[in-house]
Amino acid sequence: MSAPPLDSTVRGSKMQLKELPSVDRVLKLPAVAVLFDAHGRTFVTGEVRALLLDWREARLLGKSVHAVDEAGIAAALSARIESRLTPELKPVFNLTGTVLHTNLGRALLPDEAIVAVAQAMRAPTNLEFDLDSGARGDRDALVEELVCELTGAQAATVVNNNASAVLLTIAALAAKREVIVSRGELVEIGGSFRMPDVMKCAGVKMIEVGTTNRTHARDFVDAVTARTALVMKVHPSNYAVKGFTAAVDEAQLADIAHGAGLPLAVDLGSGSLVDLAQYGLPHEPTPQEALANGADIVTFSGDKLLGGPQAGLIVGKREWIGKIKKHPLKRALRVSKLTLAALEATLALYRHPEQLTTRLPTLRLLTRPLVEIDALARSVAPALARAVGAQFEVVCGAVQSQIGSGSLPVDLLPSAGIFIRCRKEGKGTGRRLNVLAAALRALPVPVIGRVADNALILDLRTLEDEAAFVAQLPGLNVRPTAS
Ligand SMILES: *Cc1c(COP(=O)(O)O)cnc(C)c1O
């Protein structure tokens, strides 16, 4: 039975409320039957109700007037359903100039890791099953050997992220006792990870030594008591102390700790597994170096310079790692099979370091030749100029990328980008640039740049899919502003 035709006339505002069809009437429309098939009766019925409620409200407020004929309803309903079905988590173009952008998901996984994750999702795995003995296994064992091979550590374990790695290490080795750390290393990372808070949360007493800019060996020696359980060194990953400074290096600190019968834990933060200096990038301390310098436990992130999934790696001496693995927090912070699959595949790439700059996206982007980025900027600029329209000027220019995620904060990488400026600069310039930035973010694959120096800046170091970027530009909807 088909519904009677709906009135599509549009008249004065009070009258129109009556013209809105009932939910029942809409549900009987043939166009809606098609949507039932595609998306299910419950979901579509809910969307019909919500749509009619929205329209009713809009009309009460005297806002826009909608065609209430069958075609108008079907179109509005389809658009609404399509937008509801778009996943909330979606790909974006990160053109911010920050390669490892925490808010945009940090490292992009290598293809090998993506394949491994898909496989681990599709079928049962030997996650905690020893295939030799047929007995229960240990999930850490899947990557432990590889991590040890690459870092030179005796033992390793993996948790949810580096914040958990630090928390677990401190809780397992020093609960109810004292941990000595330099005042120059009480870092805050991203607002919610602050070393003093982590210490408190782990149930240890933090003993700060030295000053903000200078800490000496004797400060540590003097602070050791019968209650000390751990000496801690934190890599100042997102800031630099410059000028009249002094810090105690790892080797010295290891000597002091070991002299007192204590372990030294080093939180590296990023912890690159390769020496970045070989690519002309600034050197970032490696876990190999920290261990060779005498550190007993080293923690670092999986999704920073390592270029893998979100994870926290804890490597070091068997004795301490064993204690850490047995702590109840380890179970609470353990990683999933998806993380382990991605991590194993990413780490395996390090066995062939010569290919890292092509196969590991993080290193590929960080080492991308400037001429290539520059050529890319020139190539996409005309399409961008057409899309943003005559009110904006689009020019290529030099920009500076940063590694991000607290790695090497003061070292910038020369890059190329596009500057979009208002042709008529004046009072509304900032607002118009923000409107443009919002329009770019509203594209099907949102484009994220940054507004600085009266320009919207897109750093092209991290643009790899030029065709997809250019293809969606004609859909850019920049409201022309009266000026
Ligand atoms: C990034 C960082 C952390 C936190 O690591 P997540 O993997 O983000 O949890 C801890 N310490 C240092 C020094 C860092 O740089």
Coordinates of C-alpha atoms and ligand atoms in Angstrom, one line a residue:
M1 CA 0.0 0.0 0.0
S2 CA 1.6 3.3 -1.0
A3 CA 1.1 6.5 0.9
P4 CA -1.0 9.4 -0.3
P5 CA 1.1 12.1 -2.0
L6 CA 2.5 14.7 0.3
D7 CA 2.0 18.4 0.1
S8 CA 5.0 20.2 -1.3
T9 CA 3.7 23.7 -1.2
V10 CA 5.6 26.2 0.9
R11 CA 3.6 28.9 2.6
G12 CA 3.6 31.2 5.7
S13 CA 5.6 30.0 8.7
K14 CA 2.8 29.1 11.2
M15 CA 0.9 27.1 8.7
Q16 CA 3.9 24.9 7.7
L17 CA 4.0 23.0 11.0
K18 CA 0.8 21.3 10.0
E19 CA 2.2 20.3 6.7
L20 CA 5.0 18.1 8.1
P21 CA 4.0 14.5 7.5
S22 CA 3.7 12.1 10.4
V23 CA 6.4 9.5 11.1
D24 CA 4.0 6.8 10.0
R25 CA 3.3 8.4 6.7
V26 CA 7.0 8.8 6.0
L27 CA 7.7 5.2 6.9
K28 CA 5.3 4.1 4.2
L29 CA 7.0 6.0 1.4
P30 CA 8.5 3.7 -1.3
A31 CA 11.8 5.5 -1.1
V32 CA 12.0 4.7 2.6
A33 CA 11.4 1.0 2.0
V34 CA 14.6 1.0 0.0
L35 CA 16.4 2.6 3.0
F36 CA 15.0 -0.1 5.2
D37 CA 16.5 -2.8 3.0
A38 CA 19.9 -1.1 3.1
H39 CA 20.2 0.0 6.7
G40 CA 17.5 -1.8 8.8
R41 CA 14.1 -0.8 10.0
T42 CA 15.1 0.2 13.5
F43 CA 17.9 2.6 12.5
V44 CA 16.0 4.2 9.6
T45 CA 12.9 4.7 11.8
G46 CA 15.0 6.5 14.4
E47 CA 16.5 8.7 11.7
V48 CA 13.0 9.5 10.3
R49 CA 11.8 10.6 13.8
A50 CA 15.0 12.7 14.3
L51 CA 14.7 14.3 10.9
L52 CA 11.1 15.3 11.4
L53 CA 11.9 16.6 14.9
D54 CA 14.7 18.8 13.5
W55 CA 12.4 20.1 10.8
R56 CA 9.6 20.9 13.3
E57 CA 12.1 22.7 15.5
A58 CA 13.5 24.7 12.5
R59 CA 10.1 25.8 11.5
L60 CA 9.1 26.8 15.0
L61 CA 12.2 29.0 15.0
G62 CA 11.2 30.4 11.7
K63 CA 14.3 29.0 10.0
S64 CA 14.7 27.3 6.6
V65 CA 11.8 25.8 4.8
H66 CA 12.1 22.3 3.5
A67 CA 10.3 20.7 0.6
V68 CA 8.1 18.0 2.2
D69 CA 7.3 16.0 -0.9
E70 CA 8.5 12.5 -1.2
A71 CA 11.7 13.3 -3.2
G72 CA 12.7 16.1 -0.7
I73 CA 12.2 13.8 2.3
A74 CA 14.1 10.9 0.6
A75 CA 17.0 13.1 -0.2
A76 CA 17.2 14.6 3.3
L77 CA 16.9 11.2 4.9
S78 CA 19.6 9.7 2.7
A79 CA 22.0 12.5 3.3
R80 CA 21.3 12.3 7.1
I81 CA 21.9 8.5 7.1
E82 CA 25.0 8.8 5.0
S83 CA 26.5 11.3 7.5
R84 CA 25.5 9.2 10.4
L85 CA 27.2 6.1 8.9
T86 CA 30.5 7.9 8.2
P87 CA 32.9 6.6 10.9
E88 CA 33.9 9.1 13.5
L89 CA 37.5 8.1 13.3
K90 CA 38.6 8.9 9.8
P91 CA 41.7 9.5 7.8
V92 CA 43.0 13.1 7.5
F93 CA 45.8 14.8 5.6
N94 CA 48.3 15.9 8.2
L95 CA 49.9 19.0 6.6
T96 CA 50.7 20.5 10.0
G97 CA 54.5 20.1 9.5
T98 CA 54.6 17.9 12.6
V99 CA 55.4 14.4 11.4
L100 CA 54.6 12.5 14.6
H101 CA 51.5 14.4 15.5
T102 CA 50.0 13.0 18.7
N103 CA 46.6 14.4 18.0
L104 CA 46.6 13.0 14.5
G105 CA 47.7 9.5 15.6
R106 CA 51.5 9.7 15.6
A107 CA 53.3 7.1 13.5
L108 CA 51.8 5.7 10.3
L109 CA 52.3 1.9 10.2
P110 CA 54.4 0.2 7.5
D111 CA 52.5 -2.0 5.1
E112 CA 54.0 -5.1 6.7
A113 CA 52.4 -4.2 10.0
I114 CA 49.0 -3.5 8.4
V115 CA 49.0 -6.9 6.8
A116 CA 50.1 -8.5 10.1
V117 CA 47.3 -6.8 12.0
A118 CA 44.7 -7.9 9.5
Q119 CA 45.9 -11.5 9.8
A120 CA 45.8 -11.4 13.5
M121 CA 42.2 -10.1 13.4
R122 CA 40.9 -12.7 11.0
A123 CA 42.0 -16.0 12.6
P124 CA 42.9 -17.4 16.0
T125 CA 46.6 -16.9 16.9
N126 CA 49.2 -18.4 19.2
L127 CA 48.9 -15.2 21.3
E128 CA 49.6 -17.0 24.6
F129 CA 50.0 -20.5 23.4
D130 CA 53.4 -22.3 23.1
L131 CA 53.2 -24.3 19.9
D132 CA 56.1 -26.5 20.9
S133 CA 54.8 -27.8 24.2
G134 CA 51.1 -27.1 23.6
A135 CA 51.0 -25.4 27.0
R136 CA 50.1 -21.9 27.9
G137 CA 52.6 -19.3 26.6
D138 CA 53.6 -15.7 27.3
R139 CA 52.4 -13.0 25.0
D140 CA 55.7 -11.0 25.5
A141 CA 57.6 -13.9 24.1
L142 CA 56.3 -13.1 20.6
V143 CA 58.5 -10.0 20.4
E144 CA 60.9 -10.3 23.3
E145 CA 63.7 -12.0 21.3
L146 CA 63.4 -9.5 18.5
V147 CA 63.5 -6.5 20.9
C148 CA 66.5 -7.9 22.6
E149 CA 68.3 -8.6 19.3
L150 CA 67.7 -5.0 18.2
T151 CA 68.5 -3.2 21.5
G152 CA 71.1 -5.5 23.1
A153 CA 68.9 -6.0 26.2
Q154 CA 68.7 -9.2 28.2
A155 CA 64.9 -9.1 28.5
A156 CA 61.9 -7.0 27.4
T157 CA 58.2 -6.5 28.0
V158 CA 55.6 -4.4 26.3
V159 CA 52.7 -2.4 27.7
N160 CA 50.0 0.0 26.4
N161 CA 52.2 3.1 25.9
N162 CA 55.4 4.6 27.4
A163 CA 53.4 6.4 30.1
S164 CA 52.4 3.0 31.4
A165 CA 55.9 1.7 30.9
V166 CA 57.2 4.4 33.2
L167 CA 54.4 4.0 35.7
L168 CA 54.8 0.2 35.8
T169 CA 58.6 0.3 36.1
I170 CA 58.4 2.7 39.1
A171 CA 55.6 0.9 40.8
A172 CA 57.2 -2.5 40.4
L173 CA 60.7 -1.5 41.5
A174 CA 60.1 1.2 44.1
A175 CA 56.7 1.1 45.7
K176 CA 56.6 2.6 49.2
R177 CA 60.3 3.6 48.7
E178 CA 62.3 6.5 47.3
V179 CA 63.2 7.3 43.7
I180 CA 65.9 10.0 43.0
V181 CA 65.4 12.2 40.0
S182 CA 67.0 15.5 38.9
R183 CA 64.9 18.7 39.2
G184 CA 65.9 19.4 35.6
E185 CA 64.0 16.3 34.3
L186 CA 60.6 16.6 36.0
V187 CA 58.9 16.7 32.6
E188 CA 55.3 17.2 31.6
I189 CA 54.3 15.5 28.4
G190 CA 51.0 16.6 26.7
G191 CA 49.6 18.0 29.9
S192 CA 48.5 14.8 31.5
F193 CA 51.8 13.0 32.0
R194 CA 53.8 14.7 34.7
M195 CA 56.7 12.9 36.3
P196 CA 55.8 14.0 39.9
D197 CA 52.2 12.8 39.4
V198 CA 53.3 9.5 37.9
M199 CA 55.6 9.0 41.0
K200 CA 52.7 9.7 43.3
C201 CA 50.4 7.4 41.4
A202 CA 53.0 4.6 41.5
G203 CA 53.1 5.0 45.3
V204 CA 56.7 6.1 45.6
K205 CA 58.4 9.0 47.3
M206 CA 60.1 11.2 44.7
I207 CA 63.4 12.7 45.9
E208 CA 64.3 15.7 43.7
V209 CA 67.9 16.7 43.5
G210 CA 69.8 19.5 41.9
T211 CA 68.2 22.6 40.4
T212 CA 66.3 23.3 37.2
N213 CA 69.4 24.0 35.2
R214 CA 72.2 22.2 37.1
T215 CA 72.4 18.8 38.7
H216 CA 75.7 17.3 39.8
A217 CA 76.9 13.7 40.6
R218 CA 77.2 14.6 44.3
D219 CA 73.5 15.6 44.4
F220 CA 72.6 12.0 43.6
V221 CA 75.2 10.5 45.9
D222 CA 74.0 12.7 48.9
A223 CA 70.4 11.7 48.3
V224 CA 70.8 8.0 48.6
T225 CA 69.4 6.6 51.8
A226 CA 68.4 3.1 53.1
R227 CA 64.9 3.8 51.6
T228 CA 66.1 4.5 48.1
A229 CA 64.9 1.9 45.5
L230 CA 65.7 3.4 42.2
V231 CA 67.6 6.2 40.4
M232 CA 65.7 7.7 37.5
K233 CA 66.8 9.6 34.4
V234 CA 64.2 11.2 32.1
H235 CA 65.0 12.4 28.6
P236 CA 63.9 16.0 28.4
S237 CA 62.1 15.2 25.2
N238 CA 59.9 18.2 24.6
Y239 CA 62.1 21.1 25.8
A240 CA 65.7 22.1 26.1
V241 CA 67.6 23.7 28.9
K242 CA 70.2 26.0 27.5
G243 CA 72.9 28.2 28.9
F244 CA 74.5 27.6 32.3
T245 CA 73.5 23.9 32.6
A246 CA 74.9 20.7 34.0
A247 CA 73.4 17.2 34.0
V248 CA 74.8 13.9 35.1
D249 CA 75.2 11.6 32.2
E250 CA 74.0 8.0 32.1
A251 CA 77.3 6.3 32.6
Q252 CA 78.1 8.4 35.7
L253 CA 74.6 7.9 37.0
A254 CA 74.8 4.2 36.5
D255 CA 78.1 4.1 38.5
I256 CA 76.5 6.0 41.3
A257 CA 73.4 3.8 41.3
H258 CA 75.3 0.5 41.1
G259 CA 77.8 1.7 43.7
A260 CA 74.8 2.0 46.1
G261 CA 73.4 -1.4 44.9
L262 CA 70.5 0.3 43.0
P263 CA 69.1 0.0 39.5
L264 CA 69.1 3.0 37.1
A265 CA 66.0 3.5 35.0
V266 CA 66.1 5.7 31.9
D267 CA 62.9 7.1 30.3
L268 CA 63.9 7.8 26.8
G269 CA 60.5 8.9 25.5
S270 CA 61.1 8.5 21.8
G271 CA 64.0 6.2 21.7
S272 CA 65.0 5.7 18.1
L273 CA 66.3 2.3 17.3
V274 CA 68.7 3.7 14.7
D275 CA 71.2 6.6 14.8
L276 CA 69.3 9.3 13.0
A277 CA 72.5 11.2 12.4
Q278 CA 73.3 8.8 9.6
Y279 CA 70.4 10.4 7.6
G280 CA 71.5 14.0 8.4
L281 CA 68.9 14.2 11.1
P282 CA 69.7 15.3 14.7
H283 CA 70.9 12.5 16.9
E284 CA 68.3 11.1 19.3
P285 CA 69.5 8.8 22.1
T286 CA 68.9 5.2 21.4
P287 CA 68.0 2.4 23.9
Q288 CA 71.1 0.6 22.8
E289 CA 73.3 3.5 23.9
A290 CA 71.4 3.9 27.2
L291 CA 71.9 0.2 28.0
A292 CA 75.6 0.3 26.9
N293 CA 76.0 3.3 29.3
G294 CA 74.9 1.1 32.1
A295 CA 71.1 1.7 32.4
D296 CA 69.3 -1.3 33.9
I297 CA 65.9 -0.5 32.6
V298 CA 65.0 1.7 29.5
T299 CA 61.5 2.7 28.5
F300 CA 60.4 4.2 25.2
S301 CA 57.3 4.6 23.0
G302 CA 56.3 2.3 20.1
D303 CA 54.6 5.0 18.0
K304 CA 57.2 7.8 18.1
L305 CA 60.5 7.5 16.2
L306 CA 60.3 3.7 16.3
G307 CA 57.4 4.1 13.8
G308 CA 55.2 1.4 15.0
P309 CA 51.9 1.0 17.0
Q310 CA 51.1 2.7 20.3
A311 CA 53.0 0.8 22.8
G312 CA 55.5 1.2 25.7
L313 CA 58.6 -0.9 25.5
I314 CA 60.5 -1.8 28.7
V315 CA 64.0 -3.3 28.1
G316 CA 66.9 -4.1 30.3
K317 CA 68.4 -6.6 32.8
R318 CA 66.6 -9.9 33.3
E319 CA 66.3 -9.4 37.0
W320 CA 64.4 -6.1 36.8
I321 CA 62.3 -7.0 33.8
G322 CA 61.2 -10.2 35.6
K323 CA 60.0 -8.2 38.6
I324 CA 58.2 -5.8 36.3
K325 CA 56.4 -8.6 34.5
K326 CA 55.2 -10.1 37.7
H327 CA 53.6 -6.8 39.0
P328 CA 49.7 -6.8 38.9
L329 CA 49.7 -3.6 36.9
K330 CA 51.4 -5.5 34.0
R331 CA 48.2 -7.4 33.4
A332 CA 46.2 -4.2 33.5
L333 CA 48.4 -2.5 31.0
R334 CA 49.1 -5.4 28.7
V335 CA 48.8 -4.9 24.9
S336 CA 46.4 -6.6 22.5
K337 CA 47.3 -9.1 19.8
L338 CA 46.8 -6.3 17.3
T339 CA 49.5 -4.3 18.9
L340 CA 51.9 -7.2 19.1
A341 CA 51.3 -8.1 15.4
A342 CA 52.0 -4.6 14.3
L343 CA 55.0 -4.2 16.6
E344 CA 56.6 -7.5 15.5
A345 CA 56.2 -6.6 11.8
T346 CA 57.6 -3.1 12.4
L347 CA 60.6 -4.3 14.4
A348 CA 61.3 -6.9 11.8
L349 CA 62.0 -4.1 9.3
Y350 CA 65.0 -3.0 11.5
R351 CA 66.8 -6.3 10.5
H352 CA 67.3 -4.6 7.1
P353 CA 68.3 -1.1 8.1
E354 CA 69.2 -0.1 4.5
Q355 CA 65.5 -0.3 3.5
L356 CA 64.1 1.6 6.5
T357 CA 63.9 4.9 4.8
T358 CA 61.6 3.5 2.2
R359 CA 59.6 0.9 4.2
L360 CA 59.1 2.7 7.5
P361 CA 56.8 5.7 6.9
T362 CA 58.1 7.7 9.8
L363 CA 61.7 7.5 8.6
R364 CA 60.6 7.9 5.0
L365 CA 58.8 11.2 5.8
L366 CA 61.6 12.5 8.0
T367 CA 64.3 11.8 5.4
R368 CA 62.2 12.9 2.4
P369 CA 64.4 15.0 0.0
L370 CA 63.7 18.7 0.0
V371 CA 63.7 18.8 -3.8
E372 CA 60.9 16.2 -3.8
I373 CA 58.8 18.2 -1.3
D374 CA 59.4 21.4 -3.2
A375 CA 58.3 19.8 -6.5
L376 CA 55.2 18.5 -4.8
A377 CA 54.3 22.0 -3.5
R378 CA 54.6 23.4 -7.0
S379 CA 52.6 20.6 -8.4
V380 CA 49.5 21.0 -6.1
A381 CA 49.6 24.8 -5.8
P382 CA 47.5 25.6 -9.0
A383 CA 44.7 23.2 -8.0
L384 CA 44.7 24.7 -4.5
A385 CA 44.6 28.3 -6.0
R386 CA 41.6 27.3 -8.1
A387 CA 39.8 25.8 -5.1
V388 CA 40.3 28.7 -2.7
G389 CA 39.2 31.3 -5.2
A390 CA 40.3 34.8 -6.1
Q391 CA 40.1 36.2 -2.5
F392 CA 43.2 34.3 -1.6
E393 CA 46.7 34.2 -2.9
V394 CA 48.5 30.9 -3.0
V395 CA 52.3 30.8 -3.0
C396 CA 55.0 28.1 -2.5
G397 CA 57.7 28.7 0.1
A398 CA 60.1 27.3 2.6
V399 CA 58.7 26.0 5.8
Q400 CA 60.2 24.0 8.7
S401 CA 58.8 20.7 9.8
Q402 CA 59.3 19.2 13.2
I403 CA 59.5 15.6 14.2
G404 CA 56.9 15.9 16.9
S405 CA 55.8 13.8 19.9
G406 CA 58.4 15.4 22.0
S407 CA 61.3 14.2 19.8
L408 CA 64.1 16.7 19.2
P409 CA 62.0 19.7 20.0
V410 CA 64.6 22.3 19.0
D411 CA 65.7 20.8 15.7
L412 CA 63.6 21.8 12.7
L413 CA 63.8 20.2 9.3
P414 CA 63.8 22.3 6.2
S415 CA 60.7 21.6 4.2
A416 CA 58.5 23.1 1.5
G417 CA 54.9 24.2 1.8
I418 CA 52.1 26.4 0.5
F419 CA 51.2 29.7 2.0
I420 CA 47.6 30.9 1.5
R421 CA 47.0 34.5 2.3
C422 CA 44.1 36.9 1.9
R423 CA 44.6 39.2 -1.1
K424 CA 43.2 42.1 0.9
E425 CA 44.7 42.0 4.3
G426 CA 43.0 43.9 7.0
K427 CA 40.7 43.5 10.0
G428 CA 39.0 40.3 8.9
T429 CA 42.2 38.5 7.8
G430 CA 42.4 36.2 10.8
R431 CA 38.8 35.3 10.6
R432 CA 38.9 34.6 6.9
L433 CA 41.9 32.3 7.3
N434 CA 40.1 30.5 10.1
V435 CA 37.0 30.1 7.8
L436 CA 39.3 28.7 5.1
A437 CA 41.0 26.3 7.6
A438 CA 37.5 25.1 8.7
A439 CA 36.5 24.5 5.0
L440 CA 39.6 22.4 4.5
R441 CA 38.8 20.4 7.6
A442 CA 35.2 19.9 6.2
L443 CA 36.5 18.0 3.1
P444 CA 35.7 14.3 2.9
V445 CA 39.3 13.6 3.9
P446 CA 39.9 16.7 6.2
V447 CA 43.0 18.7 5.5
I448 CA 44.8 19.9 8.6
G449 CA 47.2 22.8 8.2
R450 CA 48.1 25.6 10.6
V451 CA 47.4 29.3 10.7
A452 CA 50.5 31.5 11.4
D453 CA 51.9 34.8 10.3
N454 CA 48.7 35.9 8.5
A455 CA 48.7 32.7 6.4
L456 CA 47.3 29.3 6.3
I457 CA 50.3 27.1 5.9
L458 CA 50.3 23.6 4.5
D459 CA 53.6 21.7 4.9
L460 CA 53.9 19.1 2.2
R461 CA 56.6 16.9 3.7
T462 CA 53.8 14.5 4.9
L463 CA 51.7 14.5 1.7
E464 CA 52.1 11.2 0.0
D465 CA 48.9 10.7 -1.9
E466 CA 48.9 13.8 -4.2
A467 CA 46.1 12.5 -6.4
A468 CA 43.7 12.0 -3.6
F469 CA 44.5 15.4 -2.2
V470 CA 44.0 17.2 -5.4
A471 CA 40.9 15.2 -6.4
Q472 CA 38.8 16.4 -3.5
L473 CA 39.8 20.1 -3.8
P474 CA 37.0 21.1 -6.2
G475 CA 34.6 20.3 -3.4
L476 CA 36.1 22.9 -1.2
N477 CA 33.3 25.2 0.0
V478 CA 34.8 28.6 1.0
R479 CA 32.1 31.0 1.7
P480 CA 33.0 34.2 -0.2
T481 CA 33.2 37.0 2.4
A482 CA 32.1 40.5 1.6
S483 CA 35.1 42.8 1.8
Ligands
LIG1 C1 56.3 10.7 25.0 C2 57.0 10.5 26.3 C3 56.3 9.8 27.3 C4 54.9 9.2 27.1 O1 54.9 8.2 26.1 P1 53.5 7.7 25.5 O2 53.9 6.7 24.6 O3 52.9 8.9 24.9 O4 52.7 7.3 26.6 C5 57.0 9.6 28.5 N1 58.2 10.1 28.7 C6 58.9 10.8 27.8 C7 60.2 11.4 28.1 C8 58.3 11.0 26.5 O5 58.9 11.7 25.6

